[in-house]
PDB file of C-alpha atoms in Angstrom:
ATOM      1  CA  MET J   1     -66.596 -23.262 102.107  1.00 41.00           C
ATOM      2  CA  ALA J   2     -68.208 -22.375  98.824  1.00 46.00           C
ATOM      3  CA  PHE J   3     -69.622 -24.556  96.105  1.00 41.00           C
ATOM      4  CA  VAL J   4     -69.159 -23.525  92.473  1.00 43.00           C
ATOM      5  CA  ALA J   5     -72.101 -24.498  90.306  1.00 40.00           C
ATOM      6  CA  PRO J   6     -71.519 -27.424  87.912  1.00 37.00           C
ATOM      7  CA  ILE J   7     -72.336 -25.226  84.927  1.00 40.00           C
ATOM      8  CA  VAL J   8     -69.372 -22.985  85.783  1.00 40.00           C
ATOM      9  CA  THR J   9     -66.898 -25.738  86.596  1.00 38.00           C
ATOM     10  CA  GLY J  10     -68.041 -28.219  83.968  1.00 39.00           C
ATOM     11  CA  PHE J  11     -68.432 -31.009  86.518  1.00 35.00           C
ATOM     12  CA  SER J  12     -71.511 -33.189  86.721  1.00 37.00           C
ATOM     13  CA  SER J  13     -73.950 -33.271  89.603  1.00 37.00           C
ATOM     14  CA  SER J  14     -71.904 -36.039  91.233  1.00 38.00           C
ATOM     15  CA  LEU J  15     -70.039 -33.278  93.070  1.00 37.00           C
ATOM     16  CA  ALA J  16     -73.182 -31.875  94.658  1.00 42.00           C
ATOM     17  CA  GLY J  17     -72.341 -30.750  98.151  1.00 42.00           C
ATOM     18  CA  ALA J  18     -68.588 -31.133  97.637  1.00 38.00           C
ATOM     19  CA  SER J  19     -66.234 -28.290  98.340  1.00 35.00           C
ATOM     20  CA  VAL J  20     -64.895 -27.306  94.918  1.00 33.00           C
ATOM     21  CA  CYS J  21     -63.715 -23.782  95.627  1.00 38.00           C
ATOM     22  CA  ARG J  22     -62.192 -22.507  98.852  1.00 36.00           C
ATOM     23  CA  ALA J  23     -62.794 -18.822  98.341  1.00 39.00           C
ATOM     24  CA  ARG J  24     -63.142 -16.547 101.333  1.00 45.00           C
ATOM     25  CA  SER J  25     -66.014 -14.140 101.361  1.00 44.00           C
ATOM     26  CA  VAL J  26     -65.047 -10.509 101.735  1.00 46.00           C
ATOM     27  CA  ALA J  27     -67.323  -8.199 103.677  1.00 49.00           C
ATOM     28  CA  ARG J  28     -68.398  -5.138 101.701  1.00 49.00           C
ATOM     29  CA  PRO J  29     -68.562  -1.730 103.279  1.00 52.00           C
ATOM     30  CA  ARG J  30     -72.076  -0.576 104.006  1.00 50.00           C
ATOM     31  CA  SER J  31     -71.984   2.070 101.248  1.00 49.00           C
ATOM     32  CA  GLN J  32     -71.402  -0.591  98.576  1.00 52.00           C
ATOM     33  CA  ALA J  33     -73.886  -3.079  99.936  1.00 51.00           C
ATOM     34  CA  SER J  34     -76.785  -0.662  99.901  1.00 51.00           C
ATOM     35  CA  GLY J  35     -78.697   0.246  96.800  1.00 58.00           C
ATOM     36  CA  ILE J  36     -75.974   0.569  94.135  1.00 59.00           C
ATOM     37  CA  VAL J  37     -77.393  -0.755  90.908  1.00 65.00           C
ATOM     38  CA  MET J  38     -74.955  -1.656  88.137  1.00 70.00           C
ATOM     39  CA  LYS J  39     -75.933  -1.804  84.469  1.00 78.00           C
ATOM     40  CA  ALA J  40     -76.088  -5.377  83.157  1.00 81.00           C
ATOM     41  CA  SER J  41     -73.869  -6.104  80.177  1.00 80.00           C
ATOM     42  CA  PRO J  42     -75.891  -6.688  76.965  1.00 81.00           C
ATOM     43  CA  SER J  43     -73.386  -9.335  75.865  1.00 81.00           C
ATOM     44  CA  MET J  44     -73.315 -11.214  79.192  1.00 82.00           C
ATOM     45  CA  PRO J  45     -76.432 -10.361  81.243  1.00 81.00           C
ATOM     46  CA  PHE J  46     -75.099 -12.088  84.354  1.00 83.00           C
ATOM     47  CA  MET J  47     -72.161  -9.654  84.512  1.00 83.00           C
ATOM     48  CA  GLU J  48     -72.120  -5.920  84.964  1.00 83.00           C
ATOM     49  CA  THR J  49     -70.919  -3.538  82.276  1.00 81.00           C
ATOM     50  CA  PRO J  50     -67.465  -2.186  83.139  1.00 82.00           C
ATOM     51  CA  GLU J  51     -67.459   1.506  83.987  1.00 80.00           C
ATOM     52  CA  SER J  52     -65.027   2.220  81.152  1.00 79.00           C
ATOM     53  CA  LEU J  53     -67.402   0.743  78.529  1.00 81.00           C
ATOM     54  CA  THR J  54     -70.437   2.923  79.181  1.00 78.00           C
ATOM     55  CA  ASP J  55     -69.639   5.124  76.145  1.00 76.00           C
ATOM     56  CA  GLU J  56     -72.156   4.059  73.502  1.00 76.00           C
ATOM     57  CA  SER J  57     -70.427   6.024  70.719  1.00 77.00           C
ATOM     58  CA  ILE J  58     -67.820   3.246  70.374  1.00 78.00           C
ATOM     59  CA  ILE J  59     -68.715   1.120  67.355  1.00 79.00           C
ATOM     60  CA  GLY J  60     -69.500  -2.470  68.296  1.00 79.00           C
ATOM     61  CA  ASN J  61     -69.541  -1.823  72.037  1.00 81.00           C
ATOM     62  CA  VAL J  62     -71.818  -4.324  73.758  1.00 83.00           C
ATOM     63  CA  GLY J  63     -70.124  -4.229  77.158  1.00 81.00           C
ATOM     64  CA  PHE J  64     -68.052  -7.390  76.649  1.00 85.00           C
ATOM     65  CA  ASP J  65     -64.978  -7.196  78.846  1.00 84.00           C
ATOM     66  CA  PRO J  66     -64.960 -10.139  81.274  1.00 83.00           C
ATOM     67  CA  LEU J  67     -61.326  -9.523  82.292  1.00 85.00           C
ATOM     68  CA  ASN J  68     -61.888  -5.772  82.768  1.00 84.00           C
ATOM     69  CA  LEU J  69     -58.953  -4.911  80.507  1.00 87.00           C
ATOM     70  CA  SER J  70     -60.676  -1.644  79.616  1.00 85.00           C
ATOM     71  CA  GLY J  71     -60.261  -0.613  83.229  1.00 84.00           C
ATOM     72  CA  VAL J  72     -56.504  -1.218  83.062  1.00 88.00           C
ATOM     73  CA  PHE J  73     -55.598   0.031  79.568  1.00 88.00           C
ATOM     74  CA  SER J  74     -56.805   3.033  77.600  1.00 86.00           C
ATOM     75  CA  LEU J  75     -59.596   2.221  75.137  1.00 86.00           C
ATOM     76  CA  LYS J  76     -57.901   4.322  72.452  1.00 88.00           C
ATOM     77  CA  TRP J  77     -54.698   2.312  72.853  1.00 89.00           C
ATOM     78  CA  MET J  78     -56.617  -0.974  72.649  1.00 89.00           C
ATOM     79  CA  GLN J  79     -58.529   0.177  69.552  1.00 89.00           C
ATOM     80  CA  GLU J  80     -55.266   1.196  67.882  1.00 90.00           C
ATOM     81  CA  ALA J  81     -53.686  -2.161  68.743  1.00 90.00           C
ATOM     82  CA  GLU J  82     -56.706  -4.122  67.499  1.00 91.00           C
ATOM     83  CA  ILE J  83     -56.764  -2.287  64.174  1.00 91.00           C
ATOM     84  CA  LYS J  84     -53.006  -2.775  63.751  1.00 91.00           C
ATOM     85  CA  HIS J  85     -53.230  -6.507  64.508  1.00 93.00           C
ATOM     86  CA  CYS J  86     -56.135  -6.894  62.071  1.00 94.00           C
ATOM     87  CA  ARG J  87     -54.191  -5.179  59.314  1.00 92.00           C
ATOM     88  CA  VAL J  88     -51.099  -7.290  59.945  1.00 92.00           C
ATOM     89  CA  ALA J  89     -53.226 -10.456  59.885  1.00 95.00           C
ATOM     90  CA  MET J  90     -54.834  -9.436  56.577  1.00 96.00           C
ATOM     91  CA  LEU J  91     -51.433  -8.697  55.014  1.00 92.00           C
ATOM     92  CA  GLY J  92     -50.069 -11.989  56.343  1.00 90.00           C
ATOM     93  CA  THR J  93     -52.973 -13.915  54.822  1.00 93.00           C
ATOM     94  CA  LEU J  94     -52.519 -12.115  51.527  1.00 93.00           C
ATOM     95  CA  GLY J  95     -48.764 -12.811  51.615  1.00 87.00           C
ATOM     96  CA  TYR J  96     -49.417 -16.500  52.251  1.00 87.00           C
ATOM     97  CA  VAL J  97     -52.113 -16.992  49.605  1.00 88.00           C
ATOM     98  CA  PHE J  98     -50.943 -14.677  46.791  1.00 87.00           C
ATOM     99  CA  PRO J  99     -47.719 -16.575  45.919  1.00 82.00           C
ATOM    100  CA  GLU J 100     -49.747 -19.780  45.622  1.00 82.00           C
ATOM    101  CA  ILE J 101     -51.957 -18.174  42.955  1.00 87.00           C
ATOM    102  CA  PHE J 102     -49.495 -15.961  41.068  1.00 86.00           C
ATOM    103  CA  ARG J 103     -45.838 -16.589  40.279  1.00 84.00           C
ATOM    104  CA  PHE J 104     -43.384 -13.893  39.259  1.00 83.00           C
ATOM    105  CA  PRO J 105     -41.396 -14.855  36.155  1.00 87.00           C
ATOM    106  CA  GLY J 106     -37.934 -16.173  36.940  1.00 86.00           C
ATOM    107  CA  VAL J 107     -38.673 -16.845  40.611  1.00 83.00           C
ATOM    108  CA  LYS J 108     -38.113 -20.378  41.862  1.00 83.00           C
ATOM    109  CA  GLU J 109     -41.358 -22.160  42.732  1.00 84.00           C
ATOM    110  CA  MET J 110     -41.576 -22.767  46.499  1.00 86.00           C
ATOM    111  CA  ASN J 111     -44.342 -23.453  48.951  1.00 84.00           C
ATOM    112  CA  PRO J 112     -44.666 -20.951  51.833  1.00 84.00           C
ATOM    113  CA  MET J 113     -42.646 -23.082  54.269  1.00 87.00           C
ATOM    114  CA  GLN J 114     -39.775 -23.471  51.824  1.00 89.00           C
ATOM    115  CA  ALA J 115     -39.884 -19.730  51.111  1.00 86.00           C
ATOM    116  CA  HIS J 116     -39.690 -18.993  54.848  1.00 87.00           C
ATOM    117  CA  ASP J 117     -36.651 -21.250  55.284  1.00 91.00           C
ATOM    118  CA  PHE J 118     -34.996 -19.756  52.191  1.00 89.00           C
ATOM    119  CA  PHE J 119     -35.410 -16.178  53.432  1.00 88.00           C
ATOM    120  CA  VAL J 120     -34.172 -17.060  56.913  1.00 90.00           C
ATOM    121  CA  GLN J 121     -31.005 -18.563  55.410  1.00 92.00           C
ATOM    122  CA  THR J 122     -30.371 -15.711  52.977  1.00 91.00           C
ATOM    123  CA  GLY J 123     -31.101 -12.853  55.371  1.00 89.00           C
ATOM    124  CA  GLY J 124     -34.400 -11.726  53.882  1.00 88.00           C
ATOM    125  CA  MET J 125     -36.167 -12.022  57.232  1.00 87.00           C
ATOM    126  CA  SER J 126     -33.657  -9.581  58.729  1.00 89.00           C
ATOM    127  CA  GLN J 127     -34.643  -7.048  56.090  1.00 90.00           C
ATOM    128  CA  ILE J 128     -38.311  -7.575  56.901  1.00 88.00           C
ATOM    129  CA  LEU J 129     -37.560  -7.017  60.590  1.00 90.00           C
ATOM    130  CA  LEU J 130     -35.638  -3.837  59.745  1.00 93.00           C
ATOM    131  CA  TRP J 131     -38.480  -2.374  57.654  1.00 91.00           C
ATOM    132  CA  VAL J 132     -41.174  -3.335  60.156  1.00 90.00           C
ATOM    133  CA  SER J 133     -39.133  -1.688  62.920  1.00 92.00           C
ATOM    134  CA  PHE J 134     -38.819   1.426  60.761  1.00 92.00           C
ATOM    135  CA  LEU J 135     -42.611   1.508  60.284  1.00 88.00           C
ATOM    136  CA  GLU J 136     -43.152   1.056  64.034  1.00 90.00           C
ATOM    137  CA  VAL J 137     -41.472   4.425  64.596  1.00 90.00           C
ATOM    138  CA  PHE J 138     -44.361   6.039  62.699  1.00 85.00           C
ATOM    139  CA  GLY J 139     -46.764   3.865  64.651  1.00 86.00           C
ATOM    140  CA  VAL J 140     -45.480   5.287  67.932  1.00 89.00           C
ATOM    141  CA  VAL J 141     -45.951   8.842  66.651  1.00 89.00           C
ATOM    142  CA  ALA J 142     -49.463   7.970  65.469  1.00 88.00           C
ATOM    143  CA  LEU J 143     -50.267   6.354  68.823  1.00 89.00           C
ATOM    144  CA  ALA J 144     -49.197   9.526  70.622  1.00 91.00           C
ATOM    145  CA  GLU J 145     -51.550  11.529  68.386  1.00 90.00           C
ATOM    146  CA  THR J 146     -54.370   9.089  69.114  1.00 88.00           C
ATOM    147  CA  MET J 147     -53.841   9.304  72.855  1.00 89.00           C
ATOM    148  CA  ASN J 148     -53.886  13.125  72.640  1.00 91.00           C
ATOM    149  CA  GLY J 149     -57.159  13.015  70.690  1.00 87.00           C
ATOM    150  CA  ASP J 150     -55.653  14.478  67.511  1.00 90.00           C
ATOM    151  CA  ARG J 151     -56.739  11.553  65.320  1.00 88.00           C
ATOM    152  CA  ALA J 152     -59.056   8.546  65.377  1.00 87.00           C
ATOM    153  CA  PRO J 153     -57.501   5.141  66.168  1.00 88.00           C
ATOM    154  CA  GLY J 154     -56.108   3.524  63.018  1.00 86.00           C
ATOM    155  CA  ASP J 155     -56.567   6.617  60.828  1.00 85.00           C
ATOM    156  CA  PHE J 156     -53.264   7.353  59.092  1.00 84.00           C
ATOM    157  CA  GLY J 157     -54.888   9.560  56.455  1.00 81.00           C
ATOM    158  CA  PHE J 158     -53.626   7.171  53.764  1.00 83.00           C
ATOM    159  CA  ASP J 159     -56.298   6.916  51.072  1.00 82.00           C
ATOM    160  CA  PRO J 160     -54.653   6.938  47.624  1.00 84.00           C
ATOM    161  CA  LEU J 161     -57.833   5.722  45.885  1.00 86.00           C
ATOM    162  CA  GLY J 162     -60.044   8.351  47.511  1.00 82.00           C
ATOM    163  CA  LEU J 163     -62.451   5.788  48.941  1.00 81.00           C
ATOM    164  CA  SER J 164     -63.250   7.839  52.034  1.00 76.00           C
ATOM    165  CA  LYS J 165     -64.029  11.110  50.282  1.00 74.00           C
ATOM    166  CA  ASN J 166     -67.746  10.662  50.921  1.00 70.00           C
ATOM    167  CA  PRO J 167     -68.200   9.484  54.520  1.00 64.00           C
ATOM    168  CA  GLU J 168     -71.988   9.271  54.069  1.00 66.00           C
ATOM    169  CA  ALA J 169     -71.739   6.534  51.422  1.00 53.00           C
TER     170      ALA J 169
END
């Protein structure tokens, strides 16, 4: 029987000596038990850095992956997904806040919840779903290019204002 420390379980010291976890210990082969030293994660020093996160060229990489998702999924795919979700969240926030600040002339004044219900009833949400699905087709093509190494994750080459002309700035 094993005892899980109160700091991990959140229980007080009243459980001292009690059997909280019934995990079986697994014997390691001799090759693993002898002398293999793993690199400690800078973000969580009590855990080891996953093998897939040893590349220090990744921006913001501090070895934080407690669920070892980087060992299951490709890092390029996860970077692409994270950038896409961030962009969708930013557009969603803008779409929620902008109508509260600015009103188009001739448009009925509604709060965001009323606008949602109105567009569900009139079929506007179906149009949004159609256009988002259409854009996802390009996202799949872009993801294939990312996985092949032909482009950086999230880089669609769309820069109408020319803000990325000087990468040193």
